[in-house]
PDB file of C-alpha atoms and ligand atoms in Angstrom:
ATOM      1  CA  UNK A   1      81.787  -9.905-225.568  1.00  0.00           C
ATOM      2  CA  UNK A   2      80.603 -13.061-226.412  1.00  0.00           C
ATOM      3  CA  UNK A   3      83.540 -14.979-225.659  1.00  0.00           C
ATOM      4  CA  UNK A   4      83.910 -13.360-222.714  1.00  0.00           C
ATOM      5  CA  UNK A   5      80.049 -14.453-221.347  1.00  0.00           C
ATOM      6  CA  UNK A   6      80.470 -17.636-222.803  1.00  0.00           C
ATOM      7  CA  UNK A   7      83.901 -18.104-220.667  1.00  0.00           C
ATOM      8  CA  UNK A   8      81.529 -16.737-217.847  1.00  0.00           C
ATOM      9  CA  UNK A   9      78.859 -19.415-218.362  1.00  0.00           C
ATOM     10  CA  UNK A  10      81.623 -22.406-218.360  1.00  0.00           C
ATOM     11  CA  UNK A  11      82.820 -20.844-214.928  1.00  0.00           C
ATOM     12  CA  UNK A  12      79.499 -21.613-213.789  1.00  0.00           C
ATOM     13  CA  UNK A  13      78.706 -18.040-213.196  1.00  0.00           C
ATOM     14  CA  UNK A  14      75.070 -16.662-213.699  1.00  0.00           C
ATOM     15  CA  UNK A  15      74.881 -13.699-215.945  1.00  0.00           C
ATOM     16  CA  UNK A  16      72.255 -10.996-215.316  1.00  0.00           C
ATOM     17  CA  UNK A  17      71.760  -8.640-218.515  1.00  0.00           C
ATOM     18  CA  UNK A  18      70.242  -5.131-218.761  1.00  0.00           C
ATOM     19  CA  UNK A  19      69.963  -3.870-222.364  1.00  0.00           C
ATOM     20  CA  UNK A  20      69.509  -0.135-222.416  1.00  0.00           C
ATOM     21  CA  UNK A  21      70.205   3.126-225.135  1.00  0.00           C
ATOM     22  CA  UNK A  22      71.893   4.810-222.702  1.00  0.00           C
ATOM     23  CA  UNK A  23      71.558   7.935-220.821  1.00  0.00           C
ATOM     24  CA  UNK A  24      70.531   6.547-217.613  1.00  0.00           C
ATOM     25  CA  UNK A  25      68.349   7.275-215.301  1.00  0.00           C
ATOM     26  CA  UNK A  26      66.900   5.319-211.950  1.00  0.00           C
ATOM     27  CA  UNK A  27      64.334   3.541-214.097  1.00  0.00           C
ATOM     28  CA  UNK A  28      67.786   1.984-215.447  1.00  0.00           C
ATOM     29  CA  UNK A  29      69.275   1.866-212.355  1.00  0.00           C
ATOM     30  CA  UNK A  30      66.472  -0.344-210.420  1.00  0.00           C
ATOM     31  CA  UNK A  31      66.767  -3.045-213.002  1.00  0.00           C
ATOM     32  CA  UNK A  32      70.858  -2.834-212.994  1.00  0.00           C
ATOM     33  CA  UNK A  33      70.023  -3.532-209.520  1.00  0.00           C
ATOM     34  CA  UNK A  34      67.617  -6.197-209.430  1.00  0.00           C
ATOM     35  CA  UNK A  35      70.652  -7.687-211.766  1.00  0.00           C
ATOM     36  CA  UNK A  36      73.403  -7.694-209.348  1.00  0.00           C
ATOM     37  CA  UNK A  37      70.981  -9.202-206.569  1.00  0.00           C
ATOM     38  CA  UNK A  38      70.447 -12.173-208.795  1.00  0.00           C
ATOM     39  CA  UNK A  39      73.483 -12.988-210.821  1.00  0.00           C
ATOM     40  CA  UNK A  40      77.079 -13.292-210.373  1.00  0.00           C
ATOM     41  CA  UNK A  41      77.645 -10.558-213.192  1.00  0.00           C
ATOM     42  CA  UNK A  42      76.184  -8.063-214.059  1.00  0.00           C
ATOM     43  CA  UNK A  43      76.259  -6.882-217.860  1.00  0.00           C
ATOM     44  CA  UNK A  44      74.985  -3.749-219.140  1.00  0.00           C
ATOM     45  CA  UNK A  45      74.359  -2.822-223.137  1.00  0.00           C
ATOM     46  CA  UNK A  46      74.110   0.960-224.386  1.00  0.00           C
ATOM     47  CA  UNK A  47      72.929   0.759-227.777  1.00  0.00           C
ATOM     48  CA  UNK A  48      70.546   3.371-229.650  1.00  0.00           C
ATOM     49  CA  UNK A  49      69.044   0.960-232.137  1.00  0.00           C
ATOM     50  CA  UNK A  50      68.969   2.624-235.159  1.00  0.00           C
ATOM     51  CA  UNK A  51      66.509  -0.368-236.638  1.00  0.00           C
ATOM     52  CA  UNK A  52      63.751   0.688-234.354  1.00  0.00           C
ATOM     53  CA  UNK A  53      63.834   4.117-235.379  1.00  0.00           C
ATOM     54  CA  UNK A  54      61.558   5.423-238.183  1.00  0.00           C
ATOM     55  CA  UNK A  55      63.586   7.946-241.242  1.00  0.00           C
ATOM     56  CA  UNK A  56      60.965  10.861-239.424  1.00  0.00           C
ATOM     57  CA  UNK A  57      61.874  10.122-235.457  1.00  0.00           C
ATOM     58  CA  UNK A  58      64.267  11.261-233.132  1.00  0.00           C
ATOM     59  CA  UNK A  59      67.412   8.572-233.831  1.00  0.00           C
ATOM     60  CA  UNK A  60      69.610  11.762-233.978  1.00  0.00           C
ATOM     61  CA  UNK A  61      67.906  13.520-230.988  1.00  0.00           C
ATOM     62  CA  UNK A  62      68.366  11.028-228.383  1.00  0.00           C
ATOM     63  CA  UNK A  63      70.267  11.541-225.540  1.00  0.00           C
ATOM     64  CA  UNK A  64      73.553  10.666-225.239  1.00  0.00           C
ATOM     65  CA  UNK A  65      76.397  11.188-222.451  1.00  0.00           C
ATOM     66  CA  UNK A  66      78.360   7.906-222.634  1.00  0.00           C
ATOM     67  CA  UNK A  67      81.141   9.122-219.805  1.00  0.00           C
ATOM     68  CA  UNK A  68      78.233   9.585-217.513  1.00  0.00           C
ATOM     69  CA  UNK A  69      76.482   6.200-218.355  1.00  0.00           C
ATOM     70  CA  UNK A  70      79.911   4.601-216.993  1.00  0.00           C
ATOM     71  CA  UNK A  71      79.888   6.674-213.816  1.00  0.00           C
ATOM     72  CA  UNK A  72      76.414   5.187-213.007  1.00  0.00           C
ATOM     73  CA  UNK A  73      76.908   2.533-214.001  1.00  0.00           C
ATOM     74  CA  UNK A  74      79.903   1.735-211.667  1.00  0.00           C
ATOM     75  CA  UNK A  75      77.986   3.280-209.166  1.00  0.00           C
ATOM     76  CA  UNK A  76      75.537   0.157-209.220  1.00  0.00           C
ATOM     77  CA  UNK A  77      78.349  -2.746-209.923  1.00  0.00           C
ATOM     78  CA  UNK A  78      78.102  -3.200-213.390  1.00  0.00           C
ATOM     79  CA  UNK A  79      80.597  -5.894-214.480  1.00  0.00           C
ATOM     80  CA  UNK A  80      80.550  -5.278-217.906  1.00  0.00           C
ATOM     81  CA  UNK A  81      79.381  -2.237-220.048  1.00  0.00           C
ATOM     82  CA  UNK A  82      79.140  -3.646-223.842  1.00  0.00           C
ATOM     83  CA  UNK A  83      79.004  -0.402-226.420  1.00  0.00           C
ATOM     84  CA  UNK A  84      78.668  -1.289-229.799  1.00  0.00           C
ATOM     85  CA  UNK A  85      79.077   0.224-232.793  1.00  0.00           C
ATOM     86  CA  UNK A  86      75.890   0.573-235.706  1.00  0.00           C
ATOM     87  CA  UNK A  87      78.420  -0.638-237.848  1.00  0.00           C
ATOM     88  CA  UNK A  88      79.362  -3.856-236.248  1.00  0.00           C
ATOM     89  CA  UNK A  89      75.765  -4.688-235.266  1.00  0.00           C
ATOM     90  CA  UNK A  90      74.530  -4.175-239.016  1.00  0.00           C
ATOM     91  CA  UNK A  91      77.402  -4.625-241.130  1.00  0.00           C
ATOM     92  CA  UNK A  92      76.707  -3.981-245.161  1.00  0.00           C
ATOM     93  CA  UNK A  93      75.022  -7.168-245.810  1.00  0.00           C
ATOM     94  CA  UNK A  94      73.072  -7.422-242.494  1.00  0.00           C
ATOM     95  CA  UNK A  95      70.077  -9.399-243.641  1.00  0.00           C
ATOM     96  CA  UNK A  96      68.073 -11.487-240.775  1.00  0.00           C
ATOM     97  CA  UNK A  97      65.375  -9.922-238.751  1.00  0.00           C
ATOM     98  CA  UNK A  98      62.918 -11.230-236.314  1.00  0.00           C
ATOM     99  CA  UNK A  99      59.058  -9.981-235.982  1.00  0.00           C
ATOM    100  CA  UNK A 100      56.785 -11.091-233.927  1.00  0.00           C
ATOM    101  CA  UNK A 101      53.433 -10.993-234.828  1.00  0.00           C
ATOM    102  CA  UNK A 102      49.914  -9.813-233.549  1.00  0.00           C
ATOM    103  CA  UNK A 103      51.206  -8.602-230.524  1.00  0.00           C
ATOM    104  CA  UNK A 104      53.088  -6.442-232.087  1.00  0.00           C
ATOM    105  CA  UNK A 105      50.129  -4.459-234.566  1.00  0.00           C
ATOM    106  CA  UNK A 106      48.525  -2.790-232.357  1.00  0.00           C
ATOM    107  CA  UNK A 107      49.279   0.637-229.878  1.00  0.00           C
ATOM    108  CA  UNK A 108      52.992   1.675-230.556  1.00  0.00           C
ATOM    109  CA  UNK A 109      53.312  -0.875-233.376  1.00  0.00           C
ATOM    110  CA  UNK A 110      50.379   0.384-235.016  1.00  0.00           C
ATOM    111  CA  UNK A 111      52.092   4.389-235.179  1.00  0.00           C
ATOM    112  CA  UNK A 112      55.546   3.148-235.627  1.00  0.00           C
ATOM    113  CA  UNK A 113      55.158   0.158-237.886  1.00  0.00           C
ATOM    114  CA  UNK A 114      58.732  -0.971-238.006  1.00  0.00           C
ATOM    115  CA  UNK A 115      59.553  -0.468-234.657  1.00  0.00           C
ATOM    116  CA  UNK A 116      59.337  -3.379-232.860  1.00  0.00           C
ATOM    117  CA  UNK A 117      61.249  -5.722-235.757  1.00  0.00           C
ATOM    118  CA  UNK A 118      64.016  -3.570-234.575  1.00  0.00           C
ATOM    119  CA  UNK A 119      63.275  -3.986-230.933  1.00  0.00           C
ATOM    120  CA  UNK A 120      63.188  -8.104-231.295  1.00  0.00           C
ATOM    121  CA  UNK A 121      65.868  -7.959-233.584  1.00  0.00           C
ATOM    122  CA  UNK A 122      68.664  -6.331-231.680  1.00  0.00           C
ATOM    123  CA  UNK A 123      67.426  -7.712-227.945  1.00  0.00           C
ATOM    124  CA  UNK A 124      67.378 -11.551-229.853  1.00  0.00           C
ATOM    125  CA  UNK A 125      71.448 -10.613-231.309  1.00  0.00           C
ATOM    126  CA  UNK A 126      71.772  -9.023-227.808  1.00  0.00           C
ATOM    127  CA  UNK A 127      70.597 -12.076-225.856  1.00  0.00           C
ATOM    128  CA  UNK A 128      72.702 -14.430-228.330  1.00  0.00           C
ATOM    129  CA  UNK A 129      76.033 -12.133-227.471  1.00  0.00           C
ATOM    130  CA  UNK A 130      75.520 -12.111-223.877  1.00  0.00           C
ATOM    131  CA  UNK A 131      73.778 -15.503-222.875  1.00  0.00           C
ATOM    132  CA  UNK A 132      72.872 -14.163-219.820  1.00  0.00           C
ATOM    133  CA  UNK A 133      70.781 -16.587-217.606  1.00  0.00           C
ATOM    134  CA  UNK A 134      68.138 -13.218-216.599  1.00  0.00           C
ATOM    135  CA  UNK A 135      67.558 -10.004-218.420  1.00  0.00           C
ATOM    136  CA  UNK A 136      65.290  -7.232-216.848  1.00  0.00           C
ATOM    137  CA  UNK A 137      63.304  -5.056-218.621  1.00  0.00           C
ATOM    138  CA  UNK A 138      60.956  -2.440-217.607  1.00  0.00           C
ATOM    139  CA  UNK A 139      56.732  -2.366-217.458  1.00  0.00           C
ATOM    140  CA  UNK A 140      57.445   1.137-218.914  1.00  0.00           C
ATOM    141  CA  UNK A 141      57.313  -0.100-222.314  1.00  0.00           C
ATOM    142  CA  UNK A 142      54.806  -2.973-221.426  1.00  0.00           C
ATOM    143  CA  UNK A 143      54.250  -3.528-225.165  1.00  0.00           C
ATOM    144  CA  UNK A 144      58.108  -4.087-225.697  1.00  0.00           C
ATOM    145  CA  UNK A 145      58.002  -6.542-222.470  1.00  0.00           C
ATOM    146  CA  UNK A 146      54.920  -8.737-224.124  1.00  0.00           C
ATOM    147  CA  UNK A 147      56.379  -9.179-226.887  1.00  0.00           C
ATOM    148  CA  UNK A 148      60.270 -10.309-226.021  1.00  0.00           C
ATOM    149  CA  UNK A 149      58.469 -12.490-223.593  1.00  0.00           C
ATOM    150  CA  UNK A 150      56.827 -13.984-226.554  1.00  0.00           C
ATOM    151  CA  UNK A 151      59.736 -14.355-229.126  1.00  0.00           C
ATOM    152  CA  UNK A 152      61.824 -15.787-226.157  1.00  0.00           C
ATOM    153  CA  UNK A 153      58.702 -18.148-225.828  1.00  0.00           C
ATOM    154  CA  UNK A 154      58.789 -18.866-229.210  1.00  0.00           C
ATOM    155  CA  UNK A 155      61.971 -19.201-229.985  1.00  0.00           C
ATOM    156  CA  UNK A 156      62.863 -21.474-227.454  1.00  0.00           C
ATOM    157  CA  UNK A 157      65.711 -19.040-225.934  1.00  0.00           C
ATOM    158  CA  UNK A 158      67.016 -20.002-222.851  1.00  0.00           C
ATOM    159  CA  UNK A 159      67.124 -17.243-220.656  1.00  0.00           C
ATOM    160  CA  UNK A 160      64.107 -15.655-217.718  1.00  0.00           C
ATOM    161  CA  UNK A 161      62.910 -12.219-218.371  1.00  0.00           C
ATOM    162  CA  UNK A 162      62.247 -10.555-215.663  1.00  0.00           C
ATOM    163  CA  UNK A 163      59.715  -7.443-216.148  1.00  0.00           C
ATOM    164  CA  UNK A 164      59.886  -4.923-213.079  1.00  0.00           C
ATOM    165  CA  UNK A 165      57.616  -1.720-212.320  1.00  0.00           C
ATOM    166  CA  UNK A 166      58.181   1.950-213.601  1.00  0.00           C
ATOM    167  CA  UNK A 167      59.967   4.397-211.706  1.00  0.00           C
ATOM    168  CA  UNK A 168      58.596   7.575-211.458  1.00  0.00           C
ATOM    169  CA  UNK A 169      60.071  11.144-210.572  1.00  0.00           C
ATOM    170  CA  UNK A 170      58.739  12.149-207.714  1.00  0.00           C
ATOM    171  CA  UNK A 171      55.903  14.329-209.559  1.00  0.00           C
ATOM    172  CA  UNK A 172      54.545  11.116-210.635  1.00  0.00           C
ATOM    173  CA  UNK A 173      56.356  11.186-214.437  1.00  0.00           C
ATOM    174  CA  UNK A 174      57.460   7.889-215.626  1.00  0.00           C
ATOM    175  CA  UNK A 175      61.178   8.309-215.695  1.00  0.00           C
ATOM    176  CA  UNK A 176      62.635   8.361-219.695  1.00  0.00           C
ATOM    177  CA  UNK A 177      65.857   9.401-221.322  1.00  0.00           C
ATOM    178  CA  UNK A 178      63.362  11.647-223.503  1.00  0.00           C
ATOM    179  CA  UNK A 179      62.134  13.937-220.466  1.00  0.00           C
ATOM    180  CA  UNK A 180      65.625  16.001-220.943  1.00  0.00           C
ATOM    181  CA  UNK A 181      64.094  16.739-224.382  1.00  0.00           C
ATOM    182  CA  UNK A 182      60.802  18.656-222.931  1.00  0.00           C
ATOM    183  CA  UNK A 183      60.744  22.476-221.843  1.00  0.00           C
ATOM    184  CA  UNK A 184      59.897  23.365-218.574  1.00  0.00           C
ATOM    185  CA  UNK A 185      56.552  24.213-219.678  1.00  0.00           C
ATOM    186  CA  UNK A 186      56.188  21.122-221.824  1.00  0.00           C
ATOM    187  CA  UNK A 187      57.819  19.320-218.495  1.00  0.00           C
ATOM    188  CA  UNK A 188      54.939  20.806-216.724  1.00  0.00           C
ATOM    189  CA  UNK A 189      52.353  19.483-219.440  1.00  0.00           C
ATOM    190  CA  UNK A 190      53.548  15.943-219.475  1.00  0.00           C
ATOM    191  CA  UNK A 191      51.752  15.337-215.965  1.00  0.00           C
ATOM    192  CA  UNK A 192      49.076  14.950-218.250  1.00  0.00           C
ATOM    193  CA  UNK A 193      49.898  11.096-218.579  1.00  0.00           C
ATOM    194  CA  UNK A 194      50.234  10.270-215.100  1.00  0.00           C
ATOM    195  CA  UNK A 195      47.438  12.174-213.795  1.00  0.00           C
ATOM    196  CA  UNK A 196      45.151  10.609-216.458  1.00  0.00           C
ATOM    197  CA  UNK A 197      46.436   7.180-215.069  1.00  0.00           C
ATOM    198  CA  UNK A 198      45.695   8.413-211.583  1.00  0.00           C
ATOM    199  CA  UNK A 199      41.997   9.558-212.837  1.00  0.00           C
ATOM    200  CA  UNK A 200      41.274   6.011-214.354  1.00  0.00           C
ATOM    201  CA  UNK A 201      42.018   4.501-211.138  1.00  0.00           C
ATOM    202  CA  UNK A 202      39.822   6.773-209.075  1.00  0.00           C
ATOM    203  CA  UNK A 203      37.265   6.116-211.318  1.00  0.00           C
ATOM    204  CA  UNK A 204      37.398   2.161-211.145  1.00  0.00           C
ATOM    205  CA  UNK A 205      37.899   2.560-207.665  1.00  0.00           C
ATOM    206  CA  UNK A 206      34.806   4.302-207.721  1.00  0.00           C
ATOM    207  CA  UNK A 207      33.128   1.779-209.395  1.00  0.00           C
ATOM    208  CA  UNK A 208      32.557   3.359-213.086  1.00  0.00           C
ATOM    209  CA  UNK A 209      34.221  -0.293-215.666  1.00  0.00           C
ATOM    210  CA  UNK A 210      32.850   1.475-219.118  1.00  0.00           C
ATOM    211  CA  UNK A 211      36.102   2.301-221.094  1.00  0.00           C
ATOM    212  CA  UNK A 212      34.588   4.630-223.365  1.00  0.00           C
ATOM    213  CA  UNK A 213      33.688   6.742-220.391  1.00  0.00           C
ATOM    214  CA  UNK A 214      37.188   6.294-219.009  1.00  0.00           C
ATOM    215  CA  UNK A 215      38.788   7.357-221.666  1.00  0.00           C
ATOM    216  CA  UNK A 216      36.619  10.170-222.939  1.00  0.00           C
ATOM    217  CA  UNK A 217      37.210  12.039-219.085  1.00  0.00           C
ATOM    218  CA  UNK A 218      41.171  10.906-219.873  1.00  0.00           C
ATOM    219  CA  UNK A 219      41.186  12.233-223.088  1.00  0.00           C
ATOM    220  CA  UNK A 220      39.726  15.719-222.172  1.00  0.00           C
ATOM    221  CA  UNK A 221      42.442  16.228-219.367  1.00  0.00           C
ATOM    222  CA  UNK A 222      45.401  15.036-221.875  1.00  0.00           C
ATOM    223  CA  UNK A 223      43.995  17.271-224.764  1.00  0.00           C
ATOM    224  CA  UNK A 224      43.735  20.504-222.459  1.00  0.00           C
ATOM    225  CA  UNK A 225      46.990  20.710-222.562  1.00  0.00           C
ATOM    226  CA  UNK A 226      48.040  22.742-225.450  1.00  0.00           C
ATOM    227  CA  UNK A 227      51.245  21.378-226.304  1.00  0.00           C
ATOM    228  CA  UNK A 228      49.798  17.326-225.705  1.00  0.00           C
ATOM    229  CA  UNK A 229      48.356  15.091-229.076  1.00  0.00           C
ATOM    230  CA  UNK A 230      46.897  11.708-228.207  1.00  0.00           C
ATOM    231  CA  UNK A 231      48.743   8.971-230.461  1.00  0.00           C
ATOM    232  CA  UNK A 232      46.731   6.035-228.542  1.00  0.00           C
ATOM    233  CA  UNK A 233      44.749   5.516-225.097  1.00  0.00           C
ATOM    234  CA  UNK A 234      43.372   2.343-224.702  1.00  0.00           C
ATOM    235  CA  UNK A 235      42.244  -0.210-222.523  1.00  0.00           C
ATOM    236  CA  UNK A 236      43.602  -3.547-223.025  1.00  0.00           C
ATOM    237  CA  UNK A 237      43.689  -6.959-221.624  1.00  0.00           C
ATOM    238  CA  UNK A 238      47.195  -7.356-220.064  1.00  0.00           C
ATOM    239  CA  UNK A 239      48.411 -10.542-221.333  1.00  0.00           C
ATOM    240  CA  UNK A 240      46.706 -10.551-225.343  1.00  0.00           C
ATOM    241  CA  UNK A 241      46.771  -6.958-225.333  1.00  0.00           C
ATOM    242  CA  UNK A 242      43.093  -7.065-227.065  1.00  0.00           C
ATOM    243  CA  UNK A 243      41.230  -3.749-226.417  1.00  0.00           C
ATOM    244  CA  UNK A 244      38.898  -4.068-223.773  1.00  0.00           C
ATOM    245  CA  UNK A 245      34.890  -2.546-223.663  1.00  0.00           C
ATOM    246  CA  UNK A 246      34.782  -3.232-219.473  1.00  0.00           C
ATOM    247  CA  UNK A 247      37.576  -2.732-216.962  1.00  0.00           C
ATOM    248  CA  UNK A 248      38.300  -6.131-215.209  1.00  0.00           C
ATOM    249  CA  UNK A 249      40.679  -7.582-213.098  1.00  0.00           C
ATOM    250  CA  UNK A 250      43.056  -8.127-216.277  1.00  0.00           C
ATOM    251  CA  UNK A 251      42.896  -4.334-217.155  1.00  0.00           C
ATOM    252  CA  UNK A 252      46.007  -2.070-218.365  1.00  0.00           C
ATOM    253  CA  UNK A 253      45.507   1.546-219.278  1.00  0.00           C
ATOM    254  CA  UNK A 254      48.254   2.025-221.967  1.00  0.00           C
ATOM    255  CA  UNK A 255      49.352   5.718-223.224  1.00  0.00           C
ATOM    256  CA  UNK A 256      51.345   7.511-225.684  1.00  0.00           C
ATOM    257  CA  UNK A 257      51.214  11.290-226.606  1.00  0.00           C
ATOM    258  CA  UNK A 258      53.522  13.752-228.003  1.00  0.00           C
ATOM    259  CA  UNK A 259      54.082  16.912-225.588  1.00  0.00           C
ATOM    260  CA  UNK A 260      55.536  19.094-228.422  1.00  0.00           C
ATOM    261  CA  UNK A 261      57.567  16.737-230.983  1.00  0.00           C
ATOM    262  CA  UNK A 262      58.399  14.394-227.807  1.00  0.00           C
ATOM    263  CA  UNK A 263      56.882  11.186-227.395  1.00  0.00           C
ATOM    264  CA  UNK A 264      55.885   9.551-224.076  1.00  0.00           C
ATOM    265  CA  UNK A 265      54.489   6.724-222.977  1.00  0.00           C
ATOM    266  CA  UNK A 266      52.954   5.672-219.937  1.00  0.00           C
ATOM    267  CA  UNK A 267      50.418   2.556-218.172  1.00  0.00           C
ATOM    268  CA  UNK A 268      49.014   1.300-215.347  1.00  0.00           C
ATOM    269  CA  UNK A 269      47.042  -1.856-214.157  1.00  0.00           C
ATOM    270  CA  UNK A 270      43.844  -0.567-213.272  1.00  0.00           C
ATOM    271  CA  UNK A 271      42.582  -3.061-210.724  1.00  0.00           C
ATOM    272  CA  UNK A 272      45.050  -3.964-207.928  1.00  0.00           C
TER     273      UNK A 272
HETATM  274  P1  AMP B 301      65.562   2.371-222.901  1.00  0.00           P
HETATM  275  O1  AMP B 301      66.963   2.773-222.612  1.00  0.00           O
HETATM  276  O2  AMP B 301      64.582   3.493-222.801  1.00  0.00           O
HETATM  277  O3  AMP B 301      65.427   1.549-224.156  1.00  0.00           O
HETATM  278  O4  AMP B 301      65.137   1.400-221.723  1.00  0.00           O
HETATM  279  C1  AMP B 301      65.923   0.303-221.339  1.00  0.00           C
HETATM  280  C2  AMP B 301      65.159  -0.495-220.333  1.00  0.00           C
HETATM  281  O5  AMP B 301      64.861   0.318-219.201  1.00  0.00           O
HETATM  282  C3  AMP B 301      63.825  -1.020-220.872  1.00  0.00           C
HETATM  283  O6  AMP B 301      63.616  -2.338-220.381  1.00  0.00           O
HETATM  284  C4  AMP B 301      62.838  -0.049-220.296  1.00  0.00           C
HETATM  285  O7  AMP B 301      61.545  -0.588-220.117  1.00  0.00           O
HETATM  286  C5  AMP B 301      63.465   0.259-218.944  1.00  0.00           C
HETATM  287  N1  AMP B 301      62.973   1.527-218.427  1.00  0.00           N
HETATM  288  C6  AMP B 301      62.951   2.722-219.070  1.00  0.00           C
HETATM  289  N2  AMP B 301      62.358   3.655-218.308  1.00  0.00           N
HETATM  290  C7  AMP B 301      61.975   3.038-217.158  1.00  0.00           C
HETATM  291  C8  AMP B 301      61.291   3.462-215.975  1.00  0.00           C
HETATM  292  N3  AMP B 301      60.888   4.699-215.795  1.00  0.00           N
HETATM  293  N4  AMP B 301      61.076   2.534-214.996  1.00  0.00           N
HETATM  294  C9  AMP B 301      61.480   1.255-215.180  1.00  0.00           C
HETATM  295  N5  AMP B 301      62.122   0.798-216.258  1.00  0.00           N
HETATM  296  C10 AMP B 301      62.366   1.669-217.242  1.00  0.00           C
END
């Protein structure tokens, strides 16, 4: 794969790159798309990252239907599909890791502690494979985008990310290979997240800027649903991700909750 992009890059052309774990869905889709508008070719990776798993979560679980990934994936112009192994990713002796730090400590880093070392390290091996001159990534994990904007930042690589918005099903849930995992009534439940985000908007629209209030009304919708558990709901600046006391123009509501042993996340600028 790498020789191949790097033959690409001498031909002049400019490589668009969407790293994914597979099992796609139009959240995937509208960035594969975005791709092919701006670059010559269009790579796409389908990789469950077993570093940014925990021993306790759901590596095993995820969702996979590789045959189908291709299908869509044609179905959008992907160029090239790159599916690699664990094995030749982190061979025995794999040693080198990349972490980013403060960003990273607080809301999903601070319940999965390891998590994002994975994340950086397989997107910077990922970026060095592909050399793509743009790679998209989703606000639905807005943490995730913060940070590879920073180790790119840091670390001098030379490629644009491009962040683009969530895509939602049409009952307002954020689109995630993990929804297939929910039961219909746990389906039902998981509304919770996006009507909570829809709440906090009324309310600033409304004129209320205390979080605590915002979040204590959020919190009670979320936790009358039986099968729902909080794991964070903050308030946070967009940009240093610092909790936040007063909504302001730099506002982003930020969720994650398990419906049952699933985990979602969700967010939302607050003021338009
Ligand atoms: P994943 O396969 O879940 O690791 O996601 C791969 C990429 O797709 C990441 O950049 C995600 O942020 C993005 N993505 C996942 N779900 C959505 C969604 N509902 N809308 C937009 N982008 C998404």
């Amino acid at each position: 794969m790498q020789q191949r992009c790097l033959d690409l890059r001498r031909a002049g052309k400019q490589i668009s790159f969407v790293p994914t774990m597979g099992y796609l869905h139009e959240g995937h889709l509208s960035l594969l798309r975005a791709g092919k508008e701006r670059g010559d070719v269009l790579v796409l990776s389908l990789f469950v990252n077993p570093t940014q798993f925990a021993p306790n979560e759901d590596l095993d679980a995820y969702p996979r239907d590789l045959e189908r990934d291709l299908e869509l994936a044609a179905s959008v112009g992907v160029d090239l599909v790159y599916t690699p192994l664990p094995q030749s990713v982190y061979p025995d002796g794999y040693a080198t890791y990349v972490n980013v730090e403060r960003l990273t400590e607080t809301l999903c880093g601070a319940s999965r502690p390891d998590h994002f070392r994975g994340v950086t390290t397989v997107v910077c091996k990922l970026l060095n494979i592909v050399q793509p001159n743009r790679a998209f990534f989703g606000q639905k994990d807005f943490q995730q985008l913060a940070v590879i904007q920073q180790m790119v930042h840091d670390l001098n690589m030379p490629v644009e990310i491009v962040g683009l918005p969530i895509v939602r099903e049409d009952d307002g849930l954020a689109m995630s290979s993990r929804n297939v995992n929910l039961s219909a009534e746990q389906r039902q439940q998981a509304l919770s997240l996006s009507q909570s985000i829809d709440m906090a908007q009324k309310m600033v629209v409304a004129g209320e800027s205390d979080s605590r209030v915002i979040l204590a009304a959020l919190q009670r919708l979320i936790e009358d649903q039986p099968e729902a558990r909080i794991d964070y709901l903050q308030i946070c600046h967009q940009t240093t991700l610092a909790e936040q006391e007063q909504v302001d123009a730099d506002s982003v509501l930020l969720l994650a909750v398990f419906v049952g042993t699933t985990r979602l996340i969700d967010n939302s600028f607050l003021v338009s």
